[in-house]
Short mmCIF file of C-alpha atoms in Angstrom, two decimals:
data_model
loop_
_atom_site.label_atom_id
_atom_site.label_comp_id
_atom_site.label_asym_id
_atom_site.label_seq_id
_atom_site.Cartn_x
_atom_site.Cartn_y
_atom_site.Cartn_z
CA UNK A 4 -27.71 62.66 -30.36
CA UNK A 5 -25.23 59.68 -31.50
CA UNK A 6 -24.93 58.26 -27.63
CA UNK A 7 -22.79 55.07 -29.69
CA UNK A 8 -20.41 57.70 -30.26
CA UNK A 9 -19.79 58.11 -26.58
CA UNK A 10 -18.15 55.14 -23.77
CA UNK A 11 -20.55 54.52 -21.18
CA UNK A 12 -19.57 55.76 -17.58
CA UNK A 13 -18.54 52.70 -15.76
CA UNK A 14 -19.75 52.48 -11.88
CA UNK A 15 -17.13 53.12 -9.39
CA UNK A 16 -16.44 50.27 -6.96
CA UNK A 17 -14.82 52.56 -4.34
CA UNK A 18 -17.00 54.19 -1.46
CA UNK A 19 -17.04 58.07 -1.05
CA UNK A 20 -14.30 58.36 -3.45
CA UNK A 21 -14.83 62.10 -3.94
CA UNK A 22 -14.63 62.57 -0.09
CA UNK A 23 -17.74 63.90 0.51
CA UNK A 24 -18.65 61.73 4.04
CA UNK A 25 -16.70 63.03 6.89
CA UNK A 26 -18.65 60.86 9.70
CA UNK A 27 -15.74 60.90 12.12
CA UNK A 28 -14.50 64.60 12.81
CA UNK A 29 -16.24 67.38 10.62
CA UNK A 30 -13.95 67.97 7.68
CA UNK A 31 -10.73 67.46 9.52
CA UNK A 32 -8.58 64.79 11.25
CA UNK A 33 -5.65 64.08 12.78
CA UNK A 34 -3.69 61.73 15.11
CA UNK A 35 -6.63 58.99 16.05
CA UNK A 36 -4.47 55.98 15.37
CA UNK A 37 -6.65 52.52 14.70
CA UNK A 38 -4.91 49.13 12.99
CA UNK A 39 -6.55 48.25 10.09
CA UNK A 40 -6.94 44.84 7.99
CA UNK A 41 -2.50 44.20 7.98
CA UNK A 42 -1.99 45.31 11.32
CA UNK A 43 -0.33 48.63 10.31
CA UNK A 44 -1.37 51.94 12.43
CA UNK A 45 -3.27 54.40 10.43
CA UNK A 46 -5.78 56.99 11.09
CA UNK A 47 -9.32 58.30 9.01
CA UNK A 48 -9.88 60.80 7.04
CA UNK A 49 -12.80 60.54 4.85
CA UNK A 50 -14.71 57.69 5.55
CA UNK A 51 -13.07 54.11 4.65
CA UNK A 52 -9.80 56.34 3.27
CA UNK A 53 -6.80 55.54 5.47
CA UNK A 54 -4.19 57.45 6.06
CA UNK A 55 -0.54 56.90 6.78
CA UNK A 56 3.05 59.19 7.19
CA UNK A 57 3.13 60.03 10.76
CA UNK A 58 5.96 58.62 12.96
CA UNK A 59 4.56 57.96 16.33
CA UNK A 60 7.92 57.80 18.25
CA UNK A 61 9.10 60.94 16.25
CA UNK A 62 5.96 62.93 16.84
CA UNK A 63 5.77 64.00 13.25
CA UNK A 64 2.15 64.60 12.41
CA UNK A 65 -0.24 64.31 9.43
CA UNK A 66 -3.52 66.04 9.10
CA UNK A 67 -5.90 65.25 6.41
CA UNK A 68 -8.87 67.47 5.11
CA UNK A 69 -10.92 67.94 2.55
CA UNK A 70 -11.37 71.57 0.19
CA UNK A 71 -12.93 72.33 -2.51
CA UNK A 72 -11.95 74.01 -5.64
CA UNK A 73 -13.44 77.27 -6.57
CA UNK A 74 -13.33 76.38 -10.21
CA UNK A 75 -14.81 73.40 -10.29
CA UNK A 76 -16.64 72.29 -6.91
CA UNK A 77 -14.49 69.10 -7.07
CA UNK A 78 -13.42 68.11 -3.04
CA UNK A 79 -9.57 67.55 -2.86
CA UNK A 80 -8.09 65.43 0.24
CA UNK A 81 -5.44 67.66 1.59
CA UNK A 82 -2.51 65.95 3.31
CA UNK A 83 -0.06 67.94 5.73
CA UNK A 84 3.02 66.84 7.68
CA UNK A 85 4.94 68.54 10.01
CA UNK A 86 8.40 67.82 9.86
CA UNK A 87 10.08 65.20 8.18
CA UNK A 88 8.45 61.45 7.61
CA UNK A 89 9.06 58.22 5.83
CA UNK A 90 6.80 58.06 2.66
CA UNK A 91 3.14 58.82 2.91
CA UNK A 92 -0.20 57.49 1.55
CA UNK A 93 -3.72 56.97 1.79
CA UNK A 94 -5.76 53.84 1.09
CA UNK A 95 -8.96 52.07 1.06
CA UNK A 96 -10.43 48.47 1.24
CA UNK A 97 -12.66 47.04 -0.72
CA UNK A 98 -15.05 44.22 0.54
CA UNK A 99 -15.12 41.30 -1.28
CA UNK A 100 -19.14 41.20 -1.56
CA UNK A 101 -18.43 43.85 -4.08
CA UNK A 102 -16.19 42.79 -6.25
CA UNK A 103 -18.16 38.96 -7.29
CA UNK A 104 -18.44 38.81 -10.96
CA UNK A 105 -15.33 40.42 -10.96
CA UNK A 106 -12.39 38.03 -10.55
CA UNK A 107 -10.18 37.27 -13.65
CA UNK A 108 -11.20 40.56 -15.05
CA UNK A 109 -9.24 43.52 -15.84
CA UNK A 110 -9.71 46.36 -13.46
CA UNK A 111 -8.41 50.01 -13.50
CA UNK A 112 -7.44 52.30 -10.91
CA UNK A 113 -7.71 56.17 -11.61
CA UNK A 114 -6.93 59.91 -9.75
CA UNK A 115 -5.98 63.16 -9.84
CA UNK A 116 -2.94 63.72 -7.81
CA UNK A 117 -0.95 67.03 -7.16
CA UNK A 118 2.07 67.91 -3.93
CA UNK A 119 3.77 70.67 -3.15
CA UNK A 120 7.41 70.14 -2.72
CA UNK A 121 7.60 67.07 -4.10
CA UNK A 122 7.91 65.68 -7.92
CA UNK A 123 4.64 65.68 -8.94
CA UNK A 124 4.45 61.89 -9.42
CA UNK A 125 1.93 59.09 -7.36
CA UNK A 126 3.17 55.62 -7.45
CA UNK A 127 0.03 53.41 -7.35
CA UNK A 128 -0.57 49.88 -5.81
CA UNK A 129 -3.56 47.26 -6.08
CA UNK A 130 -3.51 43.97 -3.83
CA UNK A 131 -5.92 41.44 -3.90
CA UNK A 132 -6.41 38.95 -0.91
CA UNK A 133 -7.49 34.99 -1.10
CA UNK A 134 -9.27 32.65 0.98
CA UNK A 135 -6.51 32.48 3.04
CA UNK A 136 -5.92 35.99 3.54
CA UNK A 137 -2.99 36.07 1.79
CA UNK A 138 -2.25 39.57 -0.04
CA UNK A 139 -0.76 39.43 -3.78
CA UNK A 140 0.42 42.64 -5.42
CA UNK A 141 -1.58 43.54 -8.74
CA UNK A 142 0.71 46.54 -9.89
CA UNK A 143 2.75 48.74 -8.09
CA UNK A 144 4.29 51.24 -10.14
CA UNK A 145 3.73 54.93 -11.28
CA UNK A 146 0.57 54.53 -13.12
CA UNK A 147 0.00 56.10 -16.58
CA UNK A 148 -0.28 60.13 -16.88
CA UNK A 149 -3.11 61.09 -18.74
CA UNK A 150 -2.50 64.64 -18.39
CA UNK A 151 -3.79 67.70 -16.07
CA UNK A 152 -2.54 65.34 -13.18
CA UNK A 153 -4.60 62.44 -13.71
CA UNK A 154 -2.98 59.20 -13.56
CA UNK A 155 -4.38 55.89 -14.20
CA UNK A 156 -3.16 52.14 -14.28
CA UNK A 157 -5.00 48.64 -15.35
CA UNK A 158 -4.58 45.03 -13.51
CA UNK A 159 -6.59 41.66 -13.80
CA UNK A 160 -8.09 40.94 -10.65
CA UNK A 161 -6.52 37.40 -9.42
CA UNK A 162 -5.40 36.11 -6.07
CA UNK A 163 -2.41 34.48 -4.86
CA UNK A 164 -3.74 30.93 -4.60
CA UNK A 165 -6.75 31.18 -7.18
CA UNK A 166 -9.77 30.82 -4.26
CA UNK A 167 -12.29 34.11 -3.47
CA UNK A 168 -11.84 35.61 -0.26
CA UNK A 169 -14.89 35.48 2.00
CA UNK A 170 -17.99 38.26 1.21
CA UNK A 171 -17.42 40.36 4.40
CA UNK A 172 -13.50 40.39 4.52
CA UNK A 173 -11.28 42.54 2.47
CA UNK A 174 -10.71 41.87 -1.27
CA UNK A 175 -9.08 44.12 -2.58
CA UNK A 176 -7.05 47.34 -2.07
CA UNK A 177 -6.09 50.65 -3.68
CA UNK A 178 -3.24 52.63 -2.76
CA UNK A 179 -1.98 56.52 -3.59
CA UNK A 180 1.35 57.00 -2.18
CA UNK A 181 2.58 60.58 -2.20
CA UNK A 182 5.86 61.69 -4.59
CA UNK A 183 6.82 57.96 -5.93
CA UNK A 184 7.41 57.09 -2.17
CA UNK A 185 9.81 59.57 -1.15
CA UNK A 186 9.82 61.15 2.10
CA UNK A 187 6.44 62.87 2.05
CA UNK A 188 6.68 66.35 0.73
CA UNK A 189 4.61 69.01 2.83
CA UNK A 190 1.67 68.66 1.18
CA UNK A 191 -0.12 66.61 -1.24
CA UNK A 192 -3.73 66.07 -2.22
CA UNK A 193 -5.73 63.52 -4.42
CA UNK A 194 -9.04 64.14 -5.48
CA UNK A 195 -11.93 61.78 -7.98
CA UNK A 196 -10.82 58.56 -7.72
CA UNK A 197 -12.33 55.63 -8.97
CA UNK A 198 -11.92 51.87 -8.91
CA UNK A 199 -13.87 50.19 -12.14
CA UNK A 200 -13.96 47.06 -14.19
CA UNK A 201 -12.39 47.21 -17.55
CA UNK A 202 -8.99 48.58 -19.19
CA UNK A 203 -10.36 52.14 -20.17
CA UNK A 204 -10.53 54.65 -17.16
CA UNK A 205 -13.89 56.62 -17.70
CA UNK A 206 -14.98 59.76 -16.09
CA UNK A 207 -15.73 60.36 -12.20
CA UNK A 208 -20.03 60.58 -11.78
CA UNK A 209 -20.30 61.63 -7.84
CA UNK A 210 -22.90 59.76 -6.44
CA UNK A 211 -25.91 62.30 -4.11
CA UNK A 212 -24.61 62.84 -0.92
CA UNK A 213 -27.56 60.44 0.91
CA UNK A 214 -26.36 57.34 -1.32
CA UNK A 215 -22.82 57.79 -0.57
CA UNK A 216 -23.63 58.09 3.51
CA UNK A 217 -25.65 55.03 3.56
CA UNK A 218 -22.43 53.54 1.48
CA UNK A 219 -20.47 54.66 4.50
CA UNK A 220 -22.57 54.02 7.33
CA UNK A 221 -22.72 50.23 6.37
CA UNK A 222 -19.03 50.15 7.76
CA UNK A 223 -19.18 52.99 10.50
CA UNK A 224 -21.82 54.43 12.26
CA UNK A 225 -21.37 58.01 14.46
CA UNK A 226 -24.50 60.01 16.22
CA UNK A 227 -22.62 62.58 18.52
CA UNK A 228 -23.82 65.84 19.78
CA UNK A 229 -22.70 69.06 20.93
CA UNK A 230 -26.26 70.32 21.40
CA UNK A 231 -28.68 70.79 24.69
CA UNK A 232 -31.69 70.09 23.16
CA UNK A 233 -32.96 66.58 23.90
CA UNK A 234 -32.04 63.52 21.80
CA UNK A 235 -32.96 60.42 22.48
CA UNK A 236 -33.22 56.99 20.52
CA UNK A 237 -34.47 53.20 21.32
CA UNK A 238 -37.48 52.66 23.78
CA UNK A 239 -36.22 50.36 26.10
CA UNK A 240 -38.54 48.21 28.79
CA UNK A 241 -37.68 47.24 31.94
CA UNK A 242 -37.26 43.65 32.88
CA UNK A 243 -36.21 43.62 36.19
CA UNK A 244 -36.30 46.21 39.13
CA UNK A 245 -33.20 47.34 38.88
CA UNK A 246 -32.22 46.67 34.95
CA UNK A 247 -33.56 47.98 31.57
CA UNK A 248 -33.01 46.94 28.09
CA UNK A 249 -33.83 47.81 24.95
CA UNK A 250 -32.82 47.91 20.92
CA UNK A 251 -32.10 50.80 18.08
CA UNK A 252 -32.60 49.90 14.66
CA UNK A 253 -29.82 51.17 12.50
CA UNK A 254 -29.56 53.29 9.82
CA UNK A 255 -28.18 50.26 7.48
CA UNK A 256 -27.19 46.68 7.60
CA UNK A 257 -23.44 46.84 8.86
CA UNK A 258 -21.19 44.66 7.27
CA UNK A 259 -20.54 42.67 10.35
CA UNK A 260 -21.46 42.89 14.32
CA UNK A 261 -19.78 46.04 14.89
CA UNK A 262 -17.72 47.28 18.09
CA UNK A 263 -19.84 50.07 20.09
CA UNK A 264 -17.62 53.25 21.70
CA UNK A 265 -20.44 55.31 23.49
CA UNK A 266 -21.16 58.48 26.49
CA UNK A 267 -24.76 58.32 26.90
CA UNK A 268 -26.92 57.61 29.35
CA UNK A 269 -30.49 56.16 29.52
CA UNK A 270 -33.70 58.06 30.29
CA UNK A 271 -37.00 57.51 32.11
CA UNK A 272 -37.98 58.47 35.86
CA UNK A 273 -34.14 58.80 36.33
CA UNK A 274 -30.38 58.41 35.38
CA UNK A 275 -28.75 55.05 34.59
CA UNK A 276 -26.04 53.56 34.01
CA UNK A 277 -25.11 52.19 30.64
CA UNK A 278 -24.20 48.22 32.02
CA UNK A 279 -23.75 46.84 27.95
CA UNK A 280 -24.24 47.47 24.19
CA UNK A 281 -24.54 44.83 22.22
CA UNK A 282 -24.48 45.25 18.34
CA UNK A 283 -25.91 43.06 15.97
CA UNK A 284 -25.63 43.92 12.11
CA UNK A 285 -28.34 45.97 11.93
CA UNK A 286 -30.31 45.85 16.09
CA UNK A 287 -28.56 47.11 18.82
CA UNK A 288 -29.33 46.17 22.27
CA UNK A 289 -28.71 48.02 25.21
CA UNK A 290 -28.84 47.06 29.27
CA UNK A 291 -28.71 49.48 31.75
CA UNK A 292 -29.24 49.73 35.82
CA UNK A 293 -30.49 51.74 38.56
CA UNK A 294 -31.01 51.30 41.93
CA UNK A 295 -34.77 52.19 41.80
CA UNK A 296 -36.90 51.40 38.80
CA UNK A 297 -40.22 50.61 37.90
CA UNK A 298 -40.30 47.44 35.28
CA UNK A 299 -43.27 48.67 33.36
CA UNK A 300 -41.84 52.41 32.71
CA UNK A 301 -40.18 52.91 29.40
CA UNK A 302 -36.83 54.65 28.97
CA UNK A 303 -34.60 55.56 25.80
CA UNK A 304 -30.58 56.44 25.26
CA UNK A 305 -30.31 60.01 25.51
CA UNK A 306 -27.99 62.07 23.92
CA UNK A 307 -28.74 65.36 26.08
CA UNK A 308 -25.28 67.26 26.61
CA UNK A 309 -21.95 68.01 24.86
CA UNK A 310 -19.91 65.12 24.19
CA UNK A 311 -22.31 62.30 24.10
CA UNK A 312 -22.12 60.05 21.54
CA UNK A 313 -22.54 56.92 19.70
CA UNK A 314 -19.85 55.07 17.75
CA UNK A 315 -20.08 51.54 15.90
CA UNK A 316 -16.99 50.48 13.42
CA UNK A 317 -17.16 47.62 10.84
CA UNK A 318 -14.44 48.45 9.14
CA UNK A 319 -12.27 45.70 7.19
#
């Protein structure tokens, strides 16, 4: 074959950008309203996608989920409202660690894009932060059709006072907003995106399923159970008589000490108390007590009943 006839497939800096890693809720989300990098309330879908075009005070409400297409296999995020909102859109942050080599380089954004009510037609946006964590615009327009509703637009990647922003903070972002930002029709869905250098979009390659996780996991970490059977993780030692501690190794390095949300409880001759959790980027530490222990009896986290869980977020 004459490969020097065909453009090589360039990698795609964005993280699960065919929406395969739903580590938060199963394959569908609404409502659970977090502030991300600006400040500005937003809730998950896919893993590191944001999503925005609910009015809190209004009680309008925006659902995202993922389908598939029979044809093809592709996953589509599917975006609902109910009732009327202000424009709608979905988003993701890109860490600055990935992008060095990168600066004063031209970089294109591409999707597929489709609504149902509306026109038809994304506008797309791509900021850049600096040192200081100030935010310049890149292009904000309605990118370039390419046809069967892919759309794709080009920008050099500079910031607004020439310096690179620090590894582990945000250096970029990508935004989809819904019908040229008009009040968001009913429904609208986006589906292979991809973030690469260069001025010539080329085509989406998924990435296996265990690749893109571990992508994920270095920004949010979830082990939750509905089940009875008996789960437990990190041997823990006692130190005192009345407190244990102990450590988990996790699955990746996170990008920074993460915040812990937990329901568990620690096991060994009995019940305790969870006192702390402690994250590190990739150890957690745990301390628990009890009001009768024995210090050289080992005891572990257990995730034993419906609704326990584990929940550590390093997101920009």
């Amino acid at each position: 074959a004459d490969w020097g006839h065909y453009p090589p497939v360039n990698n795609n800096i964005l993280i699960n950008p065919s929406f395969t890693v739903f580590q938060r809720a199963g394959t569908t989300l609404s409502g659970d309203w977090g502030v991300d990098h600006l400040g500005i309330s937003t809730t998950y879908g896919p893993d590191r996608w944001r999503l925005r075009g609910l009015d809190r005070v209004g009680g309008q409400l925006a659902e995202s989920s993922v389908s598939v297409d029979p044809t093809t296999g592709t996953n589509k995020l599917v975006v609902k409202h109910d009732g009327a909102t202000n424009n709608s859109y979905t988003y993701q942050f890109i860490e600055a660690v990935n992008l060095l080599g990168l600066y004063g380089k031209e970089m294109t954004f591409s999707f597929s894009y489709s609504d149902v009510g509306g026109s038809g037609i994304p506008i797309a946006r791509i900021s850049s932060w600096d040192s200081s964590d100030t935010q310049k615009t890149l292009f904000e327009a309605v990118p370039t059709s390419l046809g069967n509703n892919r759309w794709s637009c080009t920008a050099t990647l500079t910031t607004a006072d020439g310096t690179i922003p620090d590894p582990n903070q945000a250096g970029m972002q990508v935004l989809i907003f819904a019908d040229q930002m008009n009040a968001a029709p009913d429904e609208w869905s986006a589906w292979e995106t991809k973030l690469e250098a260069g001025s010539v979009d080329t085509p989406c390659v998924a990435r296996q399923f265990t690749e893109e996780l571990a992508l994920c996991q270095r920004y949010y970490f979830e082990w939750n159970t509905n089940e009875s059977d008996f789960k437990r993780i990190a041997l823990g030692q006692y130190t005192t008589i009345d407190t244990v501690q102990g450590s988990l190794s996790l699955p990746v390095v996170m990008r920074s000490r993460p915040s812990a949300d937990y329901n568990c409880d620690v096991w060994g001759e009995n019940a305790f108390t969870i006192s702390s959790f402690i994250v590190y980027d990739g150890i957690g530490t745990f301390s628990a007590t009890t009001s009768t222990a024995n210090r050289n009896l080992l005891a572990s986290l257990r995730f034993n009943a419906a609704g326990k869980y584990l929940k550590l977020d390093a997101e920009l």
